[in-house]
Amino acid sequence: MATTKTAARHSDMKRERYEELQRILEDRRREIMSEVKSKMKDVRAEGSSGMIHSVADAAESSEADIQDDIELALIQMKAKTLHKIDEALARLDDGTYGYCFECGEEISRQRLRALPFAVRCKDCEEAREVAAQRERMLSQRRGAAALFLDMSS
Ligand SMILES: [Zn+2]
């Protein structure tokens, strides 16, 4: 029957999309995990050389500390991204990941590959950007008008 065939094809598509989105998220996770691992190694290596420096030159060791802080901040950022990926994978299981927050349409795979945490489809995002830009322009104009009023008073 035509209807069952369509339904089957539809669920195949869903399955395929699910697997592709899962792959996108897991690839991203693996990428970040390996970055974090190599960064951790860097921090540890720099940390020990920093210690040697601290004996030789206090100023240099504080530079090393700043560098470590930056590296640690980067690792924290990556850890947050990992958390977001886990959330996205959970949403994927729920069947809520990959749909536009505004219009409920599927967000294209290309878009999700580039922006795995996109919550809007391209059209809705663009509409939002246009609205935000208009808002900025209006507030700038208001700001300029206020400035003008200030000067004239
Ligand atoms: Zn949308």
XYZ file of C-alpha atoms and ligand atoms in Angstrom:
154
model
C 0.000 0.000 0.000
C 1.128 3.461 -0.872
C 0.599 4.908 2.586
C 2.675 2.299 4.419
C 5.428 2.638 1.858
C 5.549 6.385 2.375
C 5.580 5.933 6.135
C 8.433 3.443 5.900
C 10.449 5.750 3.698
C 9.724 8.573 6.092
C 11.054 6.659 9.084
C 14.103 5.593 7.053
C 14.789 9.246 6.447
C 14.359 9.988 10.132
C 16.702 7.146 11.006
C 19.253 8.362 8.505
C 19.027 11.927 9.779
C 19.280 10.736 13.358
C 22.427 8.776 12.579
C 23.980 11.623 10.671
C 23.277 14.154 13.436
C 24.621 11.712 15.984
C 27.772 11.329 13.912
C 28.170 15.117 13.656
C 27.894 15.499 17.419
C 30.140 12.591 18.236
C 32.796 13.704 15.755
C 32.740 17.107 17.404
C 33.019 15.545 20.827
C 35.978 13.395 19.806
C 37.685 16.449 18.276
C 37.267 18.494 21.456
C 38.314 15.616 23.695
C 41.599 15.262 21.847
C 42.147 19.040 21.928
C 41.525 19.058 25.674
C 43.902 16.154 26.171
C 46.699 17.837 24.246
C 46.065 21.139 26.048
C 46.212 19.412 29.415
C 49.570 17.990 28.401
C 50.738 21.500 27.400
C 49.655 22.987 30.710
C 51.418 20.262 32.600
C 54.598 20.658 30.528
C 54.529 24.445 30.820
C 53.695 24.177 34.483
C 56.841 22.216 35.227
C 59.061 24.475 33.106
C 57.398 27.400 34.892
C 58.533 25.954 38.162
C 62.130 25.840 36.982
C 61.765 29.427 35.794
C 60.356 30.536 39.135
C 63.643 29.594 40.717
C 65.613 31.378 38.015
C 63.362 34.344 37.274
C 60.173 35.315 39.112
C 58.893 37.561 36.309
C 59.112 34.797 33.750
C 57.245 32.400 35.996
C 54.321 34.816 36.362
C 54.170 35.022 32.575
C 53.999 31.256 32.539
C 51.189 31.447 35.096
C 49.207 33.796 32.880
C 49.752 31.430 29.994
C 48.501 28.577 32.174
C 45.439 30.605 33.127
C 44.650 31.187 29.479
C 45.090 27.494 28.714
C 42.879 26.568 31.657
C 40.199 29.014 30.533
C 40.312 27.399 27.094
C 39.968 23.952 28.636
C 36.984 25.157 30.677
C 35.383 26.530 27.521
C 35.899 23.200 25.801
C 34.456 21.384 28.798
C 31.342 23.551 28.480
C 31.117 22.685 24.809
C 31.393 19.003 25.677
C 28.506 19.456 28.079
C 26.480 21.114 25.321
C 27.237 18.196 23.019
C 25.997 15.748 25.644
C 22.830 17.792 26.024
C 22.385 17.848 22.259
C 22.816 14.063 22.120
C 20.177 13.689 24.849
C 17.844 15.967 22.891
C 18.564 13.903 19.788
C 17.340 10.844 21.678
C 14.234 12.744 22.748
C 13.677 13.688 19.123
C 13.835 17.420 19.852
C 17.323 18.104 18.526
C 17.720 19.604 15.080
C 14.346 21.328 14.921
C 13.891 25.053 14.682
C 12.908 26.679 17.927
C 10.767 29.247 16.097
C 9.002 27.422 13.291
C 9.529 23.756 14.208
C 11.036 22.885 10.826
C 14.029 20.597 10.545
C 17.303 22.511 10.631
C 19.402 21.504 7.630
C 22.262 19.077 8.157
C 24.725 21.479 6.571
C 23.746 24.109 9.080
C 24.030 21.702 12.000
C 27.383 20.503 10.785
C 28.676 24.086 10.810
C 26.742 25.088 13.944
C 25.881 21.990 15.988
C 24.082 24.044 18.633
C 21.944 26.057 16.261
C 18.414 26.259 17.633
C 16.879 28.052 14.662
C 16.710 27.281 10.968
C 18.548 29.560 8.577
C 15.409 31.515 7.654
C 14.384 32.177 11.241
C 17.930 33.076 12.236
C 18.191 35.528 9.347
C 14.844 37.056 10.216
C 16.047 37.427 13.778
C 19.287 39.051 12.660
C 17.425 41.499 10.464
C 15.138 42.355 13.392
C 18.129 42.743 15.719
C 19.883 44.951 13.192
C 16.800 47.111 12.789
C 16.587 47.352 16.572
C 20.243 48.408 16.746
C 19.736 51.006 14.036
C 16.665 52.372 15.782
C 18.449 52.606 19.117
C 21.433 54.247 17.427
C 19.104 56.768 15.864
C 17.459 57.312 19.219
C 20.923 57.706 20.728
C 21.870 60.259 18.058
C 18.592 62.098 18.565
C 19.177 62.164 22.328
C 22.677 63.505 21.708
C 21.277 66.170 19.426
C 18.682 67.155 22.025
C 21.404 67.296 24.650
C 23.474 69.635 22.532
C 20.589 71.900 21.660
C 19.370 72.277 25.225
Zn 12.646 28.218 11.599
